[in-house]
Amino acid sequence: MRAYEKCDANILQAQCEISPPLCTLGPAWAQKFPPADGRLLVTLNGHQGRVNCIRWVTRQDGGSENELLSGATDKTAVVWRRSTLGQFSAIATLVGHSGPINAVDGLYTRQFDGCSYPRTIVVTASADSTVRIWERKQGTEEFTCLHILLMGNGFALAISITLLPNTTVPLIACGCDDNRVTLYVENEQHQIVKVQTLTGHEDWVRGLEFALSDSGSIFLASCAQDHFIRLWRISPRRGDDVLIVPKAVSELQEEEDIRVKERLFAVIDNDEEKSTFAVTIEAILSGHEGWIYGVHWQPAVYTDGKRHQPMCLISASMDKTAVLWRPDLESGIWLDEVRVGEVGGNTLGFYGCQFSPSGHSFLAHGYQGAFHLWHKSQKTNFWEPGPTVGGHFDEVQDIDWDPEGGEFLVSVSLDETTRLHAPWVRAGLETNWHEIARPQVHGYGVTCLAMTGRYRFVSGADEKVLRAFRAPKNFVENLTRISTVDTKHVLERMADIAEGASVPALGLSNKAVFSSEDAVENKDLEIQPHPNEQYPELYFKPVQLSEPPTEENLLQNTLWPEEQKLYGHGYEVFAVASSHDGKVIASACKASKAENAAVLLWDTSSWRQLDQLLSHQLTVTQIAFARNDKHLLTVSRDRTWTLYKKGETDSESMFVKVAYSDKHTGIHSRIIWTCAWSHDSCFFITGSRDKKAVLWKVTDTNSDSCLGPVKACLPFHEAEDSVTAVSMAPLLTPTGHYLIAIGLENGTIHLFTWTDTEEGVWTRCVTLDKTIAHCATVKRLKFRNREGVAGETAADDEEQTKRLQLASCSSDRSVRIFTVSLAGL
């Protein structure tokens, strides 16, 4: 699963992200020294299921690859083409398999001639026990199925295709679940025929790749679940070489060398010339202790039109290591030159790897979507880990900005993690967003989040408990170095704050870890190891970071200590919100009865329960405090909303219900998923599955209906799909309009302006479709709570006031941040 892009003097690399239903190119990095960080290039939407594999259509002349193949669980493969402007479009969809596609590969059988694409061969392997070979003839755009290979009761797990040396005959290798590698060629009748079966592996073959050596021989690398890598040499044989028969060892003379047994096959090219090739085993590489999922050759290097193939190989295994293999210059024996990997954590090892085009970097990726990148240092000649992009590997449920200055964004997901994203600010370089901390690694899917301060938040998961976290000292120090956030005044008050956090074995709570110099008054906060414990409980080690942390540091060294658990809900927590002053939080859980649909209010200073608000009959789906904290709004699956007003005297309840909707006054006829307040606390908006987004105005006069001081601002907006997320900007546009963002179930995001007039005109300004926004349900939208762009300090203050940032999260597992120019609205 890999992709490359070449751009002028810089070489960019991209990696496939398994994320239904999309094919994502990312991360990408410029191959410079010091190496630049990764960033997302483009998102390609064309599949309706999870993308399983991705591969560039390779060129024989070393030119820039412009066509990309992807295969998915929707039983199709898509051919993408990149234009001269860098834009991708789907030019063909290969339909024919009856099962998910496991592997793809392709090549051009001739050099490029003019502007037209030469004859192209694409191979797809599927779980339907077939391998299909597709052909696109020169000068056409249509792919046709040339041949179908039947795998019997098994199936191919890996495929690779190349051209036999000095011919235009394709050679296809298939690695199957019968532990064998089968070679196929195209005969003179353009039929695909089997020529050899390579045995030796003792478990499923998981990876294959060809490389053409400088001597004219083809090397095939195969890896399997038997923990071994096998290198096969396919060499041309001419004249008398074909007739040589290896002798038995007992028959050899003293001056004769032992010859490896050869497997021969012959092909006929288009010029009807017969060529013979011999297949021999070159080497067996042993060094991994787990299943090997990926093996790749270092790409060929072209200098002044001359091609050079480095004899260098990278492999990735479930034993959490990636190994760089190279033959010894004197003996020719293949040795492991470099071994890198990760230590600790709860990951499952590496599921693939890939070289950069220059060979000075390589990347490995794991089951949980994490990327691991290493660069070869020109100064020390050592391989060093480097920052790369990352993200959630399951649906992202909620996001929230830093409430004080919007300097970073926090997100929670069903992948059981809470992640903190911030801009990486460097002088003279572009500012990019990275994950710089993972405050919570949980045992349940995390569903909701509320920031109660810059360094405090509360999260809810698929459990009955709310958990409150506080930032450790090590994070605050690293935030200053990475994002240049001024934290000096905070550090001065953090003498009694934990240095970091660690999770005990079989535990769910992040326990505080204090530095050896700090005295801990409350010993209960420390982890007390059992005397029979073989391994240390404290995995946290303080790290001084000036760049985004690697995956290993994110897992172990960026956790936040848990300061409190809040009990009170009878079912799984579903929604939580914080007042803007951070003093009160409101939470709700899943409910099928009115008594379980209560909203609980908590005091963040003492963590005691303040009140219980009863109104809804079913689950409260979202809670929102007004910007002035005088009102509290809740929306529910029961198709209604409720408005509470803060009590003005101590004798009154914390919040009093002043308005609510019912089936006659509520306008919405389906579940209300989302709500948000305007910056002046005069309006709120609700969005529903019935495709309606309705604005409501809070007035000073009460009506006789259940709506009380609230009245609907008609007309409402009716979208093309269910409204699942809404947000209102923290200020008016330059023309005096309210700016509203609406996210839909199909992944689209719309930006509207609206004016408080009798007409109430909705004006659509921008539509962010699947190519820019999301390809699945938008779960939450949040405008940054101040104007400007995080991580940037404009020379002219007016520049910052002309822009806003909008964050979104989705079921497509991504978090996105958009910059909105107010001048263009």
mmCIF file of N, CA, C and O in Angstrom, residues 38-120:
data_model
loop_
_atom_site.group_PDB
_atom_site.id
_atom_site.type_symbol
_atom_site.label_atom_id
_atom_site.label_comp_id
_atom_site.label_asym_id
_atom_site.label_seq_id
_atom_site.Cartn_x
_atom_site.Cartn_y
_atom_site.Cartn_z
ATOM 1 N N GLY A 38 5.511 15.330 7.450
ATOM 2 C CA GLY A 38 4.479 14.874 6.552
ATOM 3 C C GLY A 38 3.265 15.774 6.569
ATOM 4 O O GLY A 38 2.985 16.468 7.533
ATOM 5 N N ARG A 39 2.545 15.749 5.475
ATOM 6 C CA ARG A 39 1.293 16.486 5.392
ATOM 7 C C ARG A 39 0.393 15.797 4.377
ATOM 8 O O ARG A 39 0.863 15.112 3.462
ATOM 9 N N LEU A 40 -0.880 15.976 4.536
ATOM 10 C CA LEU A 40 -1.862 15.368 3.647
ATOM 11 C C LEU A 40 -1.856 16.089 2.310
ATOM 12 O O LEU A 40 -1.855 17.319 2.250
ATOM 13 N N LEU A 41 -1.830 15.324 1.227
ATOM 14 C CA LEU A 41 -1.846 15.913 -0.105
ATOM 15 C C LEU A 41 -3.259 16.026 -0.652
ATOM 16 O O LEU A 41 -3.713 17.103 -1.029
ATOM 17 N N VAL A 42 -3.939 14.891 -0.724
ATOM 18 C CA VAL A 42 -5.250 14.873 -1.365
ATOM 19 C C VAL A 42 -6.016 13.659 -0.857
ATOM 20 O O VAL A 42 -5.430 12.676 -0.419
ATOM 21 N N THR A 43 -7.319 13.752 -0.888
ATOM 22 C CA THR A 43 -8.186 12.635 -0.531
ATOM 23 C C THR A 43 -8.961 12.208 -1.770
ATOM 24 O O THR A 43 -9.585 13.032 -2.430
ATOM 25 N N LEU A 44 -8.900 10.933 -2.074
ATOM 26 C CA LEU A 44 -9.574 10.394 -3.252
ATOM 27 C C LEU A 44 -10.773 9.567 -2.808
ATOM 28 O O LEU A 44 -10.623 8.636 -2.023
ATOM 29 N N ASN A 45 -11.927 9.892 -3.330
ATOM 30 C CA ASN A 45 -13.157 9.187 -2.993
ATOM 31 C C ASN A 45 -13.693 8.505 -4.232
ATOM 32 O O ASN A 45 -14.012 9.162 -5.221
ATOM 33 N N GLY A 46 -13.782 7.194 -4.168
ATOM 34 C CA GLY A 46 -14.311 6.466 -5.304
ATOM 35 C C GLY A 46 -14.824 5.096 -4.928
ATOM 36 O O GLY A 46 -15.581 4.493 -5.686
ATOM 37 N N HIS A 47 -14.414 4.615 -3.762
ATOM 38 C CA HIS A 47 -14.846 3.293 -3.313
ATOM 39 C C HIS A 47 -16.007 3.406 -2.337
ATOM 40 O O HIS A 47 -16.193 4.427 -1.681
ATOM 41 N N GLN A 48 -16.747 2.320 -2.231
ATOM 42 C CA GLN A 48 -17.861 2.246 -1.288
ATOM 43 C C GLN A 48 -17.540 1.329 -0.117
ATOM 44 O O GLN A 48 -18.419 1.023 0.681
ATOM 45 N N GLY A 49 -16.319 0.884 -0.018
ATOM 46 C CA GLY A 49 -15.901 0.018 1.073
ATOM 47 C C GLY A 49 -14.476 0.332 1.468
ATOM 48 O O GLY A 49 -13.831 1.227 0.911
ATOM 49 N N ARG A 50 -13.952 -0.419 2.422
ATOM 50 C CA ARG A 50 -12.601 -0.191 2.925
ATOM 51 C C ARG A 50 -11.574 -0.425 1.828
ATOM 52 O O ARG A 50 -11.624 -1.424 1.108
ATOM 53 N N VAL A 51 -10.610 0.462 1.722
ATOM 54 C CA VAL A 51 -9.529 0.311 0.754
ATOM 55 C C VAL A 51 -8.486 -0.646 1.333
ATOM 56 O O VAL A 51 -7.918 -0.387 2.383
ATOM 57 N N ASN A 52 -8.241 -1.749 0.626
ATOM 58 C CA ASN A 52 -7.321 -2.779 1.115
ATOM 59 C C ASN A 52 -5.906 -2.626 0.576
ATOM 60 O O ASN A 52 -4.949 -3.041 1.222
ATOM 61 N N CYS A 53 -5.761 -2.080 -0.625
ATOM 62 C CA CYS A 53 -4.443 -2.058 -1.261
ATOM 63 C C CYS A 53 -4.364 -0.892 -2.232
ATOM 64 O O CYS A 53 -5.383 -0.416 -2.749
ATOM 65 N N ILE A 54 -3.146 -0.461 -2.468
ATOM 66 C CA ILE A 54 -2.921 0.668 -3.359
ATOM 67 C C ILE A 54 -1.528 0.528 -3.963
ATOM 68 O O ILE A 54 -0.593 0.093 -3.291
ATOM 69 N N ARG A 55 -1.391 0.843 -5.237
ATOM 70 C CA ARG A 55 -0.106 0.682 -5.910
ATOM 71 C C ARG A 55 -0.041 1.601 -7.131
ATOM 72 O O ARG A 55 -1.019 1.735 -7.866
ATOM 73 N N TRP A 56 1.132 2.202 -7.332
ATOM 74 C CA TRP A 56 1.343 2.990 -8.538
ATOM 75 C C TRP A 56 1.591 2.069 -9.728
ATOM 76 O O TRP A 56 2.184 1.005 -9.585
ATOM 77 N N VAL A 57 1.157 2.501 -10.914
ATOM 78 C CA VAL A 57 1.503 1.808 -12.152
ATOM 79 C C VAL A 57 2.917 2.242 -12.523
ATOM 80 O O VAL A 57 3.150 3.419 -12.824
ATOM 81 N N THR A 58 3.851 1.314 -12.464
ATOM 82 C CA THR A 58 5.258 1.673 -12.592
ATOM 83 C C THR A 58 5.667 1.892 -14.052
ATOM 84 O O THR A 58 5.111 1.277 -14.971
ATOM 85 N N ARG A 59 6.659 2.764 -14.210
ATOM 86 C CA ARG A 59 7.222 3.040 -15.531
ATOM 87 C C ARG A 59 8.604 2.421 -15.630
ATOM 88 O O ARG A 59 9.365 2.410 -14.655
ATOM 89 N N GLN A 60 8.953 1.924 -16.808
ATOM 90 C CA GLN A 60 10.241 1.278 -17.007
ATOM 91 C C GLN A 60 11.379 2.267 -17.201
ATOM 92 O O GLN A 60 12.540 1.912 -17.065
ATOM 93 N N ASP A 61 11.042 3.528 -17.527
ATOM 94 C CA ASP A 61 12.078 4.522 -17.797
ATOM 95 C C ASP A 61 12.387 5.395 -16.590
ATOM 96 O O ASP A 61 13.161 6.348 -16.691
ATOM 97 N N GLY A 62 11.783 5.114 -15.458
ATOM 98 C CA GLY A 62 12.042 5.886 -14.256
ATOM 99 C C GLY A 62 11.306 7.201 -14.197
ATOM 100 O O GLY A 62 11.577 8.027 -13.322
ATOM 101 N N GLY A 63 10.382 7.433 -15.111
ATOM 102 C CA GLY A 63 9.632 8.685 -15.110
ATOM 103 C C GLY A 63 8.633 8.746 -13.975
ATOM 104 O O GLY A 63 8.398 7.775 -13.245
ATOM 105 N N SER A 64 8.045 9.912 -13.822
ATOM 106 C CA SER A 64 7.099 10.134 -12.734
ATOM 107 C C SER A 64 5.831 9.319 -12.956
ATOM 108 O O SER A 64 5.238 9.338 -14.041
ATOM 109 N N GLU A 65 5.414 8.591 -11.910
ATOM 110 C CA GLU A 65 4.181 7.801 -12.009
ATOM 111 C C GLU A 65 2.970 8.726 -11.928
ATOM 112 O O GLU A 65 2.896 9.574 -11.037
ATOM 113 N N ASN A 66 2.054 8.541 -12.833
ATOM 114 C CA ASN A 66 0.866 9.396 -12.880
ATOM 115 C C ASN A 66 -0.429 8.618 -12.748
ATOM 116 O O ASN A 66 -1.494 9.233 -12.729
ATOM 117 N N GLU A 67 -0.344 7.296 -12.691
ATOM 118 C CA GLU A 67 -1.554 6.492 -12.557
ATOM 119 C C GLU A 67 -1.436 5.601 -11.330
ATOM 120 O O GLU A 67 -0.385 5.012 -11.061
ATOM 121 N N LEU A 68 -2.539 5.516 -10.611
ATOM 122 C CA LEU A 68 -2.589 4.850 -9.314
ATOM 123 C C LEU A 68 -3.702 3.822 -9.312
ATOM 124 O O LEU A 68 -4.779 4.061 -9.868
ATOM 125 N N LEU A 69 -3.443 2.677 -8.691
ATOM 126 C CA LEU A 69 -4.440 1.613 -8.573
ATOM 127 C C LEU A 69 -4.852 1.464 -7.118
ATOM 128 O O LEU A 69 -4.021 1.560 -6.215
ATOM 129 N N SER A 70 -6.123 1.209 -6.882
ATOM 130 C CA SER A 70 -6.617 0.935 -5.532
ATOM 131 C C SER A 70 -7.658 -0.166 -5.597
ATOM 132 O O SER A 70 -8.472 -0.226 -6.521
ATOM 133 N N GLY A 71 -7.635 -1.051 -4.616
ATOM 134 C CA GLY A 71 -8.608 -2.136 -4.518
ATOM 135 C C GLY A 71 -9.283 -2.113 -3.163
ATOM 136 O O GLY A 71 -8.662 -1.747 -2.159
ATOM 137 N N ALA A 72 -10.543 -2.506 -3.107
ATOM 138 C CA ALA A 72 -11.324 -2.336 -1.884
ATOM 139 C C ALA A 72 -12.247 -3.516 -1.645
ATOM 140 O O ALA A 72 -12.388 -4.419 -2.482
ATOM 141 N N THR A 73 -12.895 -3.467 -0.499
ATOM 142 C CA THR A 73 -13.850 -4.515 -0.141
ATOM 143 C C THR A 73 -15.152 -4.399 -0.923
ATOM 144 O O THR A 73 -16.007 -5.264 -0.803
ATOM 145 N N ASP A 74 -15.310 -3.324 -1.701
ATOM 146 C CA ASP A 74 -16.516 -3.195 -2.536
ATOM 147 C C ASP A 74 -16.402 -3.998 -3.831
ATOM 148 O O ASP A 74 -17.215 -3.833 -4.733
ATOM 149 N N LYS A 75 -15.335 -4.846 -3.924
ATOM 150 C CA LYS A 75 -15.129 -5.783 -5.038
ATOM 151 C C LYS A 75 -14.678 -5.095 -6.326
ATOM 152 O O LYS A 75 -14.748 -5.684 -7.405
ATOM 153 N N THR A 76 -14.242 -3.851 -6.236
ATOM 154 C CA THR A 76 -13.804 -3.129 -7.425
ATOM 155 C C THR A 76 -12.382 -2.606 -7.226
ATOM 156 O O THR A 76 -11.909 -2.435 -6.101
ATOM 157 N N ALA A 77 -11.729 -2.354 -8.346
ATOM 158 C CA ALA A 77 -10.449 -1.656 -8.367
ATOM 159 C C ALA A 77 -10.639 -0.390 -9.196
ATOM 160 O O ALA A 77 -11.353 -0.400 -10.209
ATOM 161 N N VAL A 78 -10.019 0.676 -8.761
ATOM 162 C CA VAL A 78 -10.156 1.969 -9.444
ATOM 163 C C VAL A 78 -8.788 2.411 -9.944
ATOM 164 O O VAL A 78 -7.781 2.283 -9.234
ATOM 165 N N VAL A 79 -8.771 2.916 -11.164
ATOM 166 C CA VAL A 79 -7.560 3.485 -11.748
ATOM 167 C C VAL A 79 -7.682 5.002 -11.679
ATOM 168 O O VAL A 79 -8.639 5.577 -12.209
ATOM 169 N N TRP A 80 -6.733 5.635 -10.996
ATOM 170 C CA TRP A 80 -6.721 7.087 -10.830
ATOM 171 C C TRP A 80 -5.596 7.669 -11.676
ATOM 172 O O TRP A 80 -4.534 7.069 -11.817
ATOM 173 N N ARG A 81 -5.843 8.874 -12.203
ATOM 174 C CA ARG A 81 -4.809 9.559 -12.980
ATOM 175 C C ARG A 81 -4.583 10.945 -12.408
ATOM 176 O O ARG A 81 -5.529 11.659 -12.083
ATOM 177 N N ARG A 82 -3.300 11.304 -12.327
ATOM 178 C CA ARG A 82 -2.925 12.624 -11.837
ATOM 179 C C ARG A 82 -2.633 13.541 -13.013
ATOM 180 O O ARG A 82 -1.845 13.208 -13.905
ATOM 181 N N SER A 83 -3.249 14.699 -13.004
ATOM 182 C CA SER A 83 -3.046 15.666 -14.077
ATOM 183 C C SER A 83 -1.766 16.451 -13.845
ATOM 184 O O SER A 83 -1.095 16.313 -12.810
ATOM 185 N N THR A 84 -1.420 17.288 -14.810
ATOM 186 C CA THR A 84 -0.220 18.115 -14.667
ATOM 187 C C THR A 84 -0.361 19.115 -13.539
ATOM 188 O O THR A 84 0.629 19.626 -13.025
ATOM 189 N N LEU A 85 -1.607 19.410 -13.120
ATOM 190 C CA LEU A 85 -1.849 20.327 -12.009
ATOM 191 C C LEU A 85 -1.856 19.616 -10.659
ATOM 192 O O LEU A 85 -2.081 20.247 -9.629
ATOM 193 N N GLY A 86 -1.624 18.301 -10.677
ATOM 194 C CA GLY A 86 -1.593 17.549 -9.429
ATOM 195 C C GLY A 86 -2.949 17.058 -8.969
ATOM 196 O O GLY A 86 -3.065 16.521 -7.864
ATOM 197 N N GLN A 87 -3.971 17.211 -9.777
ATOM 198 C CA GLN A 87 -5.309 16.767 -9.409
ATOM 199 C C GLN A 87 -5.533 15.339 -9.887
ATOM 200 O O GLN A 87 -5.113 14.963 -10.985
ATOM 201 N N PHE A 88 -6.230 14.545 -9.057
ATOM 202 C CA PHE A 88 -6.501 13.153 -9.376
ATOM 203 C C PHE A 88 -7.954 12.987 -9.818
ATOM 204 O O PHE A 88 -8.860 13.642 -9.285
ATOM 205 N N SER A 89 -8.153 12.078 -10.744
ATOM 206 C CA SER A 89 -9.508 11.736 -11.177
ATOM 207 C C SER A 89 -9.549 10.247 -11.492
ATOM 208 O O SER A 89 -8.550 9.659 -11.920
ATOM 209 N N ALA A 90 -10.705 9.622 -11.256
ATOM 210 C CA ALA A 90 -10.890 8.203 -11.551
ATOM 211 C C ALA A 90 -11.174 8.043 -13.033
ATOM 212 O O ALA A 90 -12.156 8.589 -13.542
ATOM 213 N N ILE A 91 -10.321 7.316 -13.735
ATOM 214 C CA ILE A 91 -10.507 7.152 -15.172
ATOM 215 C C ILE A 91 -11.125 5.804 -15.522
ATOM 216 O O ILE A 91 -11.626 5.627 -16.633
ATOM 217 N N ALA A 92 -11.084 4.847 -14.583
ATOM 218 C CA ALA A 92 -11.674 3.538 -14.867
ATOM 219 C C ALA A 92 -11.966 2.818 -13.561
ATOM 220 O O ALA A 92 -11.244 2.974 -12.579
ATOM 221 N N THR A 93 -13.041 2.046 -13.569
ATOM 222 C CA THR A 93 -13.392 1.175 -12.455
ATOM 223 C C THR A 93 -13.453 -0.253 -12.975
ATOM 224 O O THR A 93 -14.211 -0.550 -13.914
ATOM 225 N N LEU A 94 -12.638 -1.124 -12.400
ATOM 226 C CA LEU A 94 -12.554 -2.507 -12.846
ATOM 227 C C LEU A 94 -13.538 -3.345 -12.049
ATOM 228 O O LEU A 94 -13.355 -3.549 -10.844
ATOM 229 N N VAL A 95 -14.579 -3.820 -12.725
ATOM 230 C CA VAL A 95 -15.660 -4.570 -12.088
ATOM 231 C C VAL A 95 -15.659 -5.987 -12.626
ATOM 232 O O VAL A 95 -15.574 -6.199 -13.843
ATOM 233 N N GLY A 96 -15.747 -6.959 -11.742
ATOM 234 C CA GLY A 96 -15.783 -8.342 -12.180
ATOM 235 C C GLY A 96 -15.597 -9.325 -11.048
ATOM 236 O O GLY A 96 -16.120 -10.433 -11.093
ATOM 237 N N HIS A 97 -14.860 -8.918 -10.016
ATOM 238 C CA HIS A 97 -14.656 -9.814 -8.875
ATOM 239 C C HIS A 97 -15.940 -9.951 -8.064
ATOM 240 O O HIS A 97 -16.757 -9.021 -8.003
ATOM 241 N N SER A 98 -16.086 -11.093 -7.416
ATOM 242 C CA SER A 98 -17.250 -11.323 -6.557
ATOM 243 C C SER A 98 -16.875 -11.307 -5.082
ATOM 244 O O SER A 98 -17.697 -11.654 -4.236
ATOM 245 N N GLY A 99 -15.654 -10.913 -4.779
ATOM 246 C CA GLY A 99 -15.195 -10.819 -3.407
ATOM 247 C C GLY A 99 -14.282 -9.622 -3.233
ATOM 248 O O GLY A 99 -13.887 -8.966 -4.211
ATOM 249 N N PRO A 100 -13.912 -9.287 -1.993
ATOM 250 C CA PRO A 100 -13.010 -8.152 -1.753
ATOM 251 C C PRO A 100 -11.681 -8.333 -2.472
ATOM 252 O O PRO A 100 -11.168 -9.447 -2.603
ATOM 253 N N ILE A 101 -11.103 -7.235 -2.924
ATOM 254 C CA ILE A 101 -9.817 -7.269 -3.613
ATOM 255 C C ILE A 101 -8.702 -7.129 -2.583
ATOM 256 O O ILE A 101 -8.696 -6.189 -1.781
ATOM 257 N N ASN A 102 -7.737 -8.064 -2.608
ATOM 258 C CA ASN A 102 -6.670 -8.106 -1.616
ATOM 259 C C ASN A 102 -5.392 -7.434 -2.078
ATOM 260 O O ASN A 102 -4.625 -6.919 -1.261
ATOM 261 N N ALA A 103 -5.117 -7.469 -3.388
ATOM 262 C CA ALA A 103 -3.852 -6.949 -3.894
ATOM 263 C C ALA A 103 -4.033 -6.469 -5.324
ATOM 264 O O ALA A 103 -4.852 -7.018 -6.075
ATOM 265 N N VAL A 104 -3.260 -5.453 -5.699
ATOM 266 C CA VAL A 104 -3.268 -4.925 -7.067
ATOM 267 C C VAL A 104 -1.837 -4.607 -7.478
ATOM 268 O O VAL A 104 -0.971 -4.349 -6.642
ATOM 269 N N ASP A 105 -1.594 -4.622 -8.770
ATOM 270 C CA ASP A 105 -0.323 -4.174 -9.325
ATOM 271 C C ASP A 105 -0.528 -3.926 -10.809
ATOM 272 O O ASP A 105 -1.494 -4.425 -11.415
ATOM 273 N N GLY A 106 0.382 -3.159 -11.405
ATOM 274 C CA GLY A 106 0.263 -2.847 -12.819
ATOM 275 C C GLY A 106 1.555 -2.292 -13.371
ATOM 276 O O GLY A 106 2.431 -1.842 -12.634
ATOM 277 N N LEU A 107 1.685 -2.338 -14.711
ATOM 278 C CA LEU A 107 2.847 -1.761 -15.376
ATOM 279 C C LEU A 107 2.518 -1.453 -16.822
ATOM 280 O O LEU A 107 1.515 -1.908 -17.374
ATOM 281 N N TYR A 108 3.391 -0.658 -17.431
ATOM 282 C CA TYR A 108 3.323 -0.379 -18.857
ATOM 283 C C TYR A 108 4.291 -1.331 -19.555
ATOM 284 O O TYR A 108 5.441 -1.476 -19.142
ATOM 285 N N THR A 109 3.848 -1.976 -20.635
ATOM 286 C CA THR A 109 4.680 -2.977 -21.295
ATOM 287 C C THR A 109 5.694 -2.361 -22.243
ATOM 288 O O THR A 109 6.601 -3.048 -22.715
ATOM 289 N N ARG A 110 5.565 -1.074 -22.556
ATOM 290 C CA ARG A 110 6.528 -0.406 -23.418
ATOM 291 C C ARG A 110 6.837 0.973 -22.869
ATOM 292 O O ARG A 110 6.166 1.466 -21.962
ATOM 293 N N GLN A 111 7.856 1.614 -23.444
ATOM 294 C CA GLN A 111 8.192 2.972 -23.083
ATOM 295 C C GLN A 111 7.101 3.915 -23.572
ATOM 296 O O GLN A 111 6.362 3.615 -24.524
ATOM 297 N N PHE A 112 7.015 5.090 -22.943
ATOM 298 C CA PHE A 112 6.051 6.084 -23.370
ATOM 299 C C PHE A 112 6.441 6.615 -24.752
ATOM 300 O O PHE A 112 7.615 6.917 -25.006
ATOM 301 N N ASP A 113 5.469 6.714 -25.630
ATOM 302 C CA ASP A 113 5.687 7.226 -26.985
ATOM 303 C C ASP A 113 4.707 8.363 -27.229
ATOM 304 O O ASP A 113 3.520 8.136 -27.484
ATOM 305 N N GLY A 114 5.199 9.601 -27.124
ATOM 306 C CA GLY A 114 4.310 10.742 -27.287
ATOM 307 C C GLY A 114 3.447 10.932 -26.061
ATOM 308 O O GLY A 114 3.848 10.660 -24.934
ATOM 309 N N CYS A 115 2.222 11.403 -26.285
ATOM 310 C CA CYS A 115 1.324 11.725 -25.176
ATOM 311 C C CYS A 115 0.442 10.556 -24.771
ATOM 312 O O CYS A 115 -0.151 10.576 -23.705
ATOM 313 N N SER A 116 0.301 9.557 -25.630
ATOM 314 C CA SER A 116 -0.609 8.465 -25.318
ATOM 315 C C SER A 116 0.045 7.477 -24.366
ATOM 316 O O SER A 116 1.265 7.306 -24.351
ATOM 317 N N TYR A 117 -0.787 6.794 -23.595
ATOM 318 C CA TYR A 117 -0.286 5.794 -22.667
ATOM 319 C C TYR A 117 -0.086 4.475 -23.407
ATOM 320 O O TYR A 117 -0.925 4.069 -24.218
ATOM 321 N N PRO A 118 1.042 3.783 -23.162
ATOM 322 C CA PRO A 118 1.283 2.514 -23.850
ATOM 323 C C PRO A 118 0.372 1.419 -23.320
ATOM 324 O O PRO A 118 -0.423 1.625 -22.397
ATOM 325 N N ARG A 119 0.518 0.229 -23.886
ATOM 326 C CA ARG A 119 -0.253 -0.915 -23.418
ATOM 327 C C ARG A 119 -0.002 -1.112 -21.922
ATOM 328 O O ARG A 119 1.135 -1.118 -21.464
ATOM 329 N N THR A 120 -1.071 -1.274 -21.177
ATOM 330 C CA THR A 120 -0.997 -1.343 -19.725
ATOM 331 C C THR A 120 -1.616 -2.645 -19.243
ATOM 332 O O THR A 120 -2.697 -3.035 -19.708
#
